[in-house]
Tab-separated table of C-alpha atoms and ligand atoms in Angstrom:
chain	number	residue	atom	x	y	z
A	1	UNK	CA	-10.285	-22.121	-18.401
A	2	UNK	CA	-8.141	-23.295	-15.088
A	3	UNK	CA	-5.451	-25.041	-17.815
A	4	UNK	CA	-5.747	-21.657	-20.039
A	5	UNK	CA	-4.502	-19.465	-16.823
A	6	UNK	CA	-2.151	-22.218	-15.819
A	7	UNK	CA	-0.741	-21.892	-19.283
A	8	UNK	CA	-0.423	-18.456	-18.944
A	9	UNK	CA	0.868	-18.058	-15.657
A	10	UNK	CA	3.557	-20.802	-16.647
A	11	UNK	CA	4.599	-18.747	-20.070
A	12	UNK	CA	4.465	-15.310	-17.675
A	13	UNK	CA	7.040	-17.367	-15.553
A	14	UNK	CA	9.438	-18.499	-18.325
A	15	UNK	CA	9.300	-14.755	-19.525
A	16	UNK	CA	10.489	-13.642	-15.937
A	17	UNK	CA	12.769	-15.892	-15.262
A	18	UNK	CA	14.246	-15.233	-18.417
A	19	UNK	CA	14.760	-11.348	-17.256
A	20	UNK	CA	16.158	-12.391	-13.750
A	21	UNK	CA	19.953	-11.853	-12.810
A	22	UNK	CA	19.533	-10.669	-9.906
A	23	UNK	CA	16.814	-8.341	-9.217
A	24	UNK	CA	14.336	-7.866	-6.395
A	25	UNK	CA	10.898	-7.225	-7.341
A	26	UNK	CA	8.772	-5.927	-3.990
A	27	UNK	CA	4.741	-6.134	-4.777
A	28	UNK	CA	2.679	-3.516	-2.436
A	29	UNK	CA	-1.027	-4.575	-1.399
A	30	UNK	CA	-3.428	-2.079	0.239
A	31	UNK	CA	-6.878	-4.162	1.166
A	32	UNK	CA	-7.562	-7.820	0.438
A	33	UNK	CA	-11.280	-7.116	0.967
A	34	UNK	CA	-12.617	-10.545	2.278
A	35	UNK	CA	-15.330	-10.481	-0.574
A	36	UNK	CA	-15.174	-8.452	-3.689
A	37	UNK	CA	-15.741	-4.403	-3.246
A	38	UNK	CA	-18.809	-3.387	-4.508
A	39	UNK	CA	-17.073	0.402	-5.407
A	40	UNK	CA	-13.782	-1.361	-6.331
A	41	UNK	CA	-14.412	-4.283	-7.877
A	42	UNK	CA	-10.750	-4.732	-8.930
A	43	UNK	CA	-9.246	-3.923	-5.657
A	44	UNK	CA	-8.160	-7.712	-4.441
A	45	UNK	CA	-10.270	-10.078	-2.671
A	46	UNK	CA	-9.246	-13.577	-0.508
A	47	UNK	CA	-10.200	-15.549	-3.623
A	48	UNK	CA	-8.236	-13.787	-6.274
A	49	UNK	CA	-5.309	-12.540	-2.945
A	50	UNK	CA	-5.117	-16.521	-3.209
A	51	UNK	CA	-4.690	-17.088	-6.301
A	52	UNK	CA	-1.636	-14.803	-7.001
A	53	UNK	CA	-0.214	-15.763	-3.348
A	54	UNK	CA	-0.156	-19.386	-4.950
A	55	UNK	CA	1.449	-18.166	-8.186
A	56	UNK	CA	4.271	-15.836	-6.066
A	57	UNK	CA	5.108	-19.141	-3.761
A	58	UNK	CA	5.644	-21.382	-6.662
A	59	UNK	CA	7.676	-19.055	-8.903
A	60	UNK	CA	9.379	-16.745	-6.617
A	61	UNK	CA	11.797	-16.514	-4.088
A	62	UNK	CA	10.133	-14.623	-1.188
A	63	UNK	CA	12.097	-12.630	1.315
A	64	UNK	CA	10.905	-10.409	3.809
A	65	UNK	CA	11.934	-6.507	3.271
A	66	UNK	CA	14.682	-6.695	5.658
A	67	UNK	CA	16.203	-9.821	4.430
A	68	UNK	CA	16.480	-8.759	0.841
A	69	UNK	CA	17.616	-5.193	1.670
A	70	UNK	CA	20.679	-7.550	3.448
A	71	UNK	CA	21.159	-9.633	0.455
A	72	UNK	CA	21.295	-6.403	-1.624
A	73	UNK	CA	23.679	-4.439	0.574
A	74	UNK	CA	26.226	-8.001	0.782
A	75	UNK	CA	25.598	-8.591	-3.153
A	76	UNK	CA	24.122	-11.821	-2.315
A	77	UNK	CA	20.371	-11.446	-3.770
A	78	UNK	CA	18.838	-14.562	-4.623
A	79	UNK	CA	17.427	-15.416	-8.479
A	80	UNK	CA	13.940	-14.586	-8.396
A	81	UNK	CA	13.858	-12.791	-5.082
A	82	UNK	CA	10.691	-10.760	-4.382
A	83	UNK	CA	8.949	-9.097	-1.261
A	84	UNK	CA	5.334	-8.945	-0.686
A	85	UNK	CA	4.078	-5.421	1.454
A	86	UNK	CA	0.914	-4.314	2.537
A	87	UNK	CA	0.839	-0.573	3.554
A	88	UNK	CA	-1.527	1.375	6.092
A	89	UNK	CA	-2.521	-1.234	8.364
A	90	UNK	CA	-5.915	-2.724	7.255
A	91	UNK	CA	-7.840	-5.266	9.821
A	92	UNK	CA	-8.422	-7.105	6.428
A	93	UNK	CA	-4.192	-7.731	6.221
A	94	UNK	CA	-5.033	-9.595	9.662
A	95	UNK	CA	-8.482	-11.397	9.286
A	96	UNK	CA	-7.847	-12.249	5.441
A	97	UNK	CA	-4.171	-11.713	4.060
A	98	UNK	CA	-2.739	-13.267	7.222
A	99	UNK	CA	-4.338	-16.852	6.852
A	100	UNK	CA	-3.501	-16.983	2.851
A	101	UNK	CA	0.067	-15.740	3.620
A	102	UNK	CA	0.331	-18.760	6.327
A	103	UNK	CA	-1.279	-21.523	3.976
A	104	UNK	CA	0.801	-20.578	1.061
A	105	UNK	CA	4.199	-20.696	3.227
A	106	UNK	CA	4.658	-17.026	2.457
A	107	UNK	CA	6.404	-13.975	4.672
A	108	UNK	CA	5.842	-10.267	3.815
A	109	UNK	CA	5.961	-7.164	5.901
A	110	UNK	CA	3.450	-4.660	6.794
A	111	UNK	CA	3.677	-0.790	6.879
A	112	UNK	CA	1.494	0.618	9.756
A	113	UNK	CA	0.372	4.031	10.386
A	114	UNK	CA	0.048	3.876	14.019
A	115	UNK	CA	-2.247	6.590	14.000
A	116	UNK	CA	-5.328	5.001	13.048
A	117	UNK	CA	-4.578	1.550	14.964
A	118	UNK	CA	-7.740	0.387	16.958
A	119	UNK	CA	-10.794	2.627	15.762
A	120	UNK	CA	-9.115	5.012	13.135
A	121	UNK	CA	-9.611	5.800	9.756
A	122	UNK	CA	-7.913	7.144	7.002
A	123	UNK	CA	-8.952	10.256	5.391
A	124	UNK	CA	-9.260	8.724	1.748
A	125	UNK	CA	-11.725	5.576	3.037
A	126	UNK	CA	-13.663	8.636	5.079
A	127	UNK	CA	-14.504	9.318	1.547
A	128	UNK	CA	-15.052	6.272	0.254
A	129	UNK	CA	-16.879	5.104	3.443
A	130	UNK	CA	-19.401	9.006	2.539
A	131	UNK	CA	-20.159	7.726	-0.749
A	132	UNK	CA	-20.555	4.383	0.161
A	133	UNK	CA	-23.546	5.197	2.590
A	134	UNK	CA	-24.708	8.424	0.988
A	135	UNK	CA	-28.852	7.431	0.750
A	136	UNK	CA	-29.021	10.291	-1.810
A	137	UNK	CA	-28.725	10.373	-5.713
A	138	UNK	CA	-27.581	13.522	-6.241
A	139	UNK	CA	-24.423	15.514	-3.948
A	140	UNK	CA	-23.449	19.457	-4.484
A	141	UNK	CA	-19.816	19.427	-3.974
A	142	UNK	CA	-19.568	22.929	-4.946
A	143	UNK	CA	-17.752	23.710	-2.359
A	144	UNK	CA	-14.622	21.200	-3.491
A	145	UNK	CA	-15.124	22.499	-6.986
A	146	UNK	CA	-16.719	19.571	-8.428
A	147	UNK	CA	-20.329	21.205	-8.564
A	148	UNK	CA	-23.530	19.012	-8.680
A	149	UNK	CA	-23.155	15.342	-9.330
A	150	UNK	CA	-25.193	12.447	-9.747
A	151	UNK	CA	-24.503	9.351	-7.315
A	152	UNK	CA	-27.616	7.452	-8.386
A	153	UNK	CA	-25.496	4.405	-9.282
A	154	UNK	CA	-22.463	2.652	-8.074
A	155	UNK	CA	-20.167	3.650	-11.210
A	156	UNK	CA	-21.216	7.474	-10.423
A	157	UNK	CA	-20.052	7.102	-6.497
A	158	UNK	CA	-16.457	5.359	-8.165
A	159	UNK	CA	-16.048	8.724	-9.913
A	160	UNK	CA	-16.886	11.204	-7.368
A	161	UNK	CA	-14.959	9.824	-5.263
A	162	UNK	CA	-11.889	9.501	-7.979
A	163	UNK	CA	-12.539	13.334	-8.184
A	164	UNK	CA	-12.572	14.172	-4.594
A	165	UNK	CA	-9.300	12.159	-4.323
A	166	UNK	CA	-7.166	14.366	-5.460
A	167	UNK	CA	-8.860	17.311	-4.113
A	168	UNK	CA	-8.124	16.718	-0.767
A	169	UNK	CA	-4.809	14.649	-1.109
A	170	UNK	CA	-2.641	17.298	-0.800
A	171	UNK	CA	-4.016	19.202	1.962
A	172	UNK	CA	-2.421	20.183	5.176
A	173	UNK	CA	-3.795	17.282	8.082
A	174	UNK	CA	-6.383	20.035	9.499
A	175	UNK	CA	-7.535	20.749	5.961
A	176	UNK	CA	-7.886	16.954	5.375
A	177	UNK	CA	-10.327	16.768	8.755
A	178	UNK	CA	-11.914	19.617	7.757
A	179	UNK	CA	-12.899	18.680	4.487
A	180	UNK	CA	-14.180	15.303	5.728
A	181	UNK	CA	-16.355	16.600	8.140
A	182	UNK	CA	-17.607	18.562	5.487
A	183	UNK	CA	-18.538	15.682	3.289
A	184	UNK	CA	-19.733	13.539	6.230
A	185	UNK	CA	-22.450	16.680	6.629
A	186	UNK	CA	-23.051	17.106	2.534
A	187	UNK	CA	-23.795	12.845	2.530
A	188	UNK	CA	-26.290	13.544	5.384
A	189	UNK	CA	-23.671	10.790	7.695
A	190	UNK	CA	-22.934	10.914	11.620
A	191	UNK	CA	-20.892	7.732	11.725
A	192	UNK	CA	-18.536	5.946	9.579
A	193	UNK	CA	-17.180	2.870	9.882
A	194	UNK	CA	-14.363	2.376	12.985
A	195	UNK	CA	-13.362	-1.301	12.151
A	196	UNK	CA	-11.093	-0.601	8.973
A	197	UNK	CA	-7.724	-0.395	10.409
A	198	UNK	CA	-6.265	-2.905	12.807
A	199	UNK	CA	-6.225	-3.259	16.190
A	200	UNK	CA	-2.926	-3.237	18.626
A	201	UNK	CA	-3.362	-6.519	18.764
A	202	UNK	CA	-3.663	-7.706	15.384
A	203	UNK	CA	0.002	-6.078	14.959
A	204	UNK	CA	0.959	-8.230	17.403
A	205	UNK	CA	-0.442	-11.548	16.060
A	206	UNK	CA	0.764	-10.325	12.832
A	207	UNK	CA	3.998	-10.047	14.117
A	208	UNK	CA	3.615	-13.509	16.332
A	209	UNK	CA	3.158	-14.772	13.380
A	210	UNK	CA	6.631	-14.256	11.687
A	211	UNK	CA	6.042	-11.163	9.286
A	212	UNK	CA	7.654	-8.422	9.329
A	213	UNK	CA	6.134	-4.798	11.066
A	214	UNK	CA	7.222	-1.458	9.383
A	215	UNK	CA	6.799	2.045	9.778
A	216	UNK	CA	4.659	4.263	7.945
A	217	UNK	CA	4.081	6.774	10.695
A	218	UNK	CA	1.855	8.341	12.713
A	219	UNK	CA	-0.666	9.909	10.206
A	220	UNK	CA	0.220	9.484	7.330
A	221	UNK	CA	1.124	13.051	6.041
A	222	UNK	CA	2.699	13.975	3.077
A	223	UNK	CA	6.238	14.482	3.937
A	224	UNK	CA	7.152	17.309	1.915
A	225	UNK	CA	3.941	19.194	3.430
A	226	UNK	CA	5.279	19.401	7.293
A	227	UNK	CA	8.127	21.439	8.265
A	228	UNK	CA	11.389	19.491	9.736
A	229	UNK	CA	10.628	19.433	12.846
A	230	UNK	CA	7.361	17.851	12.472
A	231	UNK	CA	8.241	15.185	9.761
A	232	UNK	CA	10.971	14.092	11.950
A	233	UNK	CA	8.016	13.462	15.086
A	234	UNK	CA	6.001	11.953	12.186
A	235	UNK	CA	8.700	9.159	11.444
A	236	UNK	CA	10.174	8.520	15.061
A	237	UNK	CA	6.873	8.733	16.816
A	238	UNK	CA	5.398	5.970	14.274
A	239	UNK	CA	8.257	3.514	14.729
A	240	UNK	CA	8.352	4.124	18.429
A	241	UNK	CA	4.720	3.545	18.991
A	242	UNK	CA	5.513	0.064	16.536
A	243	UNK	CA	8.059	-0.946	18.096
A	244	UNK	CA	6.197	-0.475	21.984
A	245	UNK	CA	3.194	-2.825	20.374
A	246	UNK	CA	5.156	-5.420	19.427
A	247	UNK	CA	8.350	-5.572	22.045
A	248	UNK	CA	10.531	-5.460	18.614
A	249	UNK	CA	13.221	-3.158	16.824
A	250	UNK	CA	11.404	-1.752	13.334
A	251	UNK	CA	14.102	-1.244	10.864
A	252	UNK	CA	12.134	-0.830	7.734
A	253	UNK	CA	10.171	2.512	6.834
A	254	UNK	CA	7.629	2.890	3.684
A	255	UNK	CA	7.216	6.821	2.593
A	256	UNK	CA	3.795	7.583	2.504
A	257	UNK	CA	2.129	7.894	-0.513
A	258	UNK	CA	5.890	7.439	-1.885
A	259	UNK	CA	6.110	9.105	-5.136
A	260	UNK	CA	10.119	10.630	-4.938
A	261	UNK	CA	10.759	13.874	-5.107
A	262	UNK	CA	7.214	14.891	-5.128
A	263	UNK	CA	5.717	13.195	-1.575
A	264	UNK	CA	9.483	13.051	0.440
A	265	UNK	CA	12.559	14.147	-1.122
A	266	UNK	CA	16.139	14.071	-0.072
A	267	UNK	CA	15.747	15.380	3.397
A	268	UNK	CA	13.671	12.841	4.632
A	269	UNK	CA	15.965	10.184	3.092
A	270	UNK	CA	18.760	11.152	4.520
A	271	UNK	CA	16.735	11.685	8.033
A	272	UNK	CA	15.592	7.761	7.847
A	273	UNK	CA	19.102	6.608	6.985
A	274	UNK	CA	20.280	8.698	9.928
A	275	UNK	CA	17.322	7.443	12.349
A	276	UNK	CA	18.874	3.957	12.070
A	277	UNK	CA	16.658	2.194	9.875
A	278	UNK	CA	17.941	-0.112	7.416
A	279	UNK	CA	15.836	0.792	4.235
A	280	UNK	CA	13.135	1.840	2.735
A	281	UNK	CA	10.347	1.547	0.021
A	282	UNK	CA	8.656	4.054	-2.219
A	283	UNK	CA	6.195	3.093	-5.029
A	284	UNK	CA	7.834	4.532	-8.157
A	285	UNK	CA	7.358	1.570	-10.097
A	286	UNK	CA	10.361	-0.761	-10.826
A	287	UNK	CA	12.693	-3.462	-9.816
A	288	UNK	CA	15.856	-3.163	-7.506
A	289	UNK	CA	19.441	-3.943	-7.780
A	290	UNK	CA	22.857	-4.462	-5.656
A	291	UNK	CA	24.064	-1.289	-6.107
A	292	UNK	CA	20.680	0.496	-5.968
A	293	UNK	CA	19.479	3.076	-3.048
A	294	UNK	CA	18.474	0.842	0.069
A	295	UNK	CA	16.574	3.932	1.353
A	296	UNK	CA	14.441	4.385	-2.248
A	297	UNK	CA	13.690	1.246	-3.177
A	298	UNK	CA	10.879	1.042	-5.954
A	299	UNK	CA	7.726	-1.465	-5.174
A	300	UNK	CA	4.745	-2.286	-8.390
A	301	UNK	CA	1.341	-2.551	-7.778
A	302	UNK	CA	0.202	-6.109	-8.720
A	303	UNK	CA	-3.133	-4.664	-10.598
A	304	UNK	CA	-5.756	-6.281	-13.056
A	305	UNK	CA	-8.913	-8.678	-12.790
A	306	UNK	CA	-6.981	-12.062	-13.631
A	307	UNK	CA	-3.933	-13.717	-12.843
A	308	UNK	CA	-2.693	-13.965	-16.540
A	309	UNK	CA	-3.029	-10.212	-16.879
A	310	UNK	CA	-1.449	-9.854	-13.142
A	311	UNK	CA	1.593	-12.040	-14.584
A	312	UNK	CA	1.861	-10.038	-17.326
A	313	UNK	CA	2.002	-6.767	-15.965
A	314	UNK	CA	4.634	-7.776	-13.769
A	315	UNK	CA	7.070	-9.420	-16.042
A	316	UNK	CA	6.290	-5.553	-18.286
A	317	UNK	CA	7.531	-4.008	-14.873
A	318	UNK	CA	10.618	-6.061	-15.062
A	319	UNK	CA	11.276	-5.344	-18.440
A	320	UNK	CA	10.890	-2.267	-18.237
A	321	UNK	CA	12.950	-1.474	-15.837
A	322	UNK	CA	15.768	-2.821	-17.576
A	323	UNK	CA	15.284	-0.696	-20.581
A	324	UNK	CA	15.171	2.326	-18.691
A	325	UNK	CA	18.135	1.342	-16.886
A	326	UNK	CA	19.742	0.408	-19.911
A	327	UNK	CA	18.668	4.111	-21.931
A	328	UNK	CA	20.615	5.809	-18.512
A	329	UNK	CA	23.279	4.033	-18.577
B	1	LIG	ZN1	0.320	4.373	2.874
């Protein structure tokens, strides 16, 4: 089965390399849970984290972010260049991803919302975290428009939350607490978990370490939701508080949530070209180019339950790209 992937992997390789002049693919990583999720089974974990780590290191080039945005501003970008990110700020980047970056030889950089550094929590694993400790089999989320549902077994809880997802997404920050407080009350939960996000300190090993630290800032609103004024705060304040943790310029800035045009628009990339960072990531799905926007740069979400279907999917992204490119041209 090993020589099967192997096989794979290696014919993956051939069918990427083939596709490479230059072009930068940058991967984005969430979690690397340290054992597999129980409610996201397909989410990464160390085992399978290692396994495509060991894959990237022997058929890639890896940069960090702000060495291949240089390479792409001076025309210089390497054959097979690609940058690994993780985005958020999860302890599990420290306690797992770190080590496997380090044995593999491997750099990436990490997008942090300060905000939920050392005891935080995101709004979307406050949900998760509900339906993960909900003792009941049964929730009425009438009052999210989802009605009655059943949560007797795991696959059920995947779903609801799937559907709250989006239900609470786009909601102004108070909204978002409100609605979570809500839950919390509807899943019969006081507490939630407080150890999901790093702490200070983990930044700073991170950092000690030789990746890269970006900014992601504060909260992690959706840009196109807040006025000026306050998207502005949102993206200084989160690379100022960064930068104070780890004694450091930040020059690189990830959008958050990141779709273009929908989640920040042209406003806010002109505001982070003007706050003096260097570049920046979304995640519309693609490859980059010399030539290409340093402040939009597309990033693809290395998905799927094996590393031959991982491979695949990834040499599809490049190929893709170039076809669209090609049919806009
Ligand atoms: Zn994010």
């Amino acid at each position: 089965m090993d020589s099967l992937v192997a096989m794979i992997a290696r014919s993956g390789t051939g069918l990427i390399g083939a596709l490479t002049s230059p072009r930068l693919s940058i991967l984005i990583f969430h979690r690397v849970h340290a054992r597999a999720d129980s409610i996201f089974p397909n989410e990464p974990d160390a085992a399978r984290f290692e396994r495509l780590m060991r894959f990237v290191s022997r058929s890639f080039r890896v940069l960090a972010l702000s060495e291949a945005v240089t390479c792409l501003a001076n025309g210089n970008l390497p054959s097979r260049a690609l940058v690994i990110t993780f985005d958020d700020g999860y302890a599990d980047n420290a306690e797992v991803a770190l080590p496997i970056l380090q044995r593999c030889g491997l750099t990436a950089t990490f997008f942090v919302s300060t905000g939920f550094l050392d005891g935080g929590r995101m709004w979307n694993d406050s949900v998760i975290e509900c339906l993960r400790a909900c003792r009941q089999i049964e929730i009425d989320l009438e009052s999210f428009g989802l009605g009655r549902n059943s949560i007797a077994d795991v696959s059920e809880r995947r779903r609801v939350i799937g559907s709250l997802l989006p239900k609470i997404k786009y909601l102004s920050l108070v909204e978002r607490e409100e609605a979570i407080v809500r839950l919390k009350k509807l899943c019969g939960l006081t507490d939630l978990p407080n150890n999901l996000m790093m702490r200070s300190e983990q930044v700073r090993e991170i950092h000690r370490a030789g990746m890269e630290i970006g900014a992601h800032t504060v909260r992690h609103p959706i840009l196109t939701s807040l006025s000026a004024t306050a998207a502005k705060y949102e993206i200084a304040e989160g690379r100022e508080q960064l930068q104070t943790i780890i004694d450091a310029p930040v020059a690189m800035f990830a959008y958050p949530n990141g779709k273009p045009d929908h989640d920040y628009n042209h406003y806010h990339v002109d505001l982070v070209r003007k706050m003096g960072f260097r570049g920046a990531v979304s995640t519309a799905p693609g490859v980059a180019r010399p030539g290409d926007d340093l402040f939009q740069l597309p990033r693809f979400t290395p998905w799927g339950n094996s590393l031959a279907t991982w491979v695949a999917r990834l040499a599809l992204n490049q190929r893709n790209t170039l076809y669209a490119k090609a049919a806009s041209a």
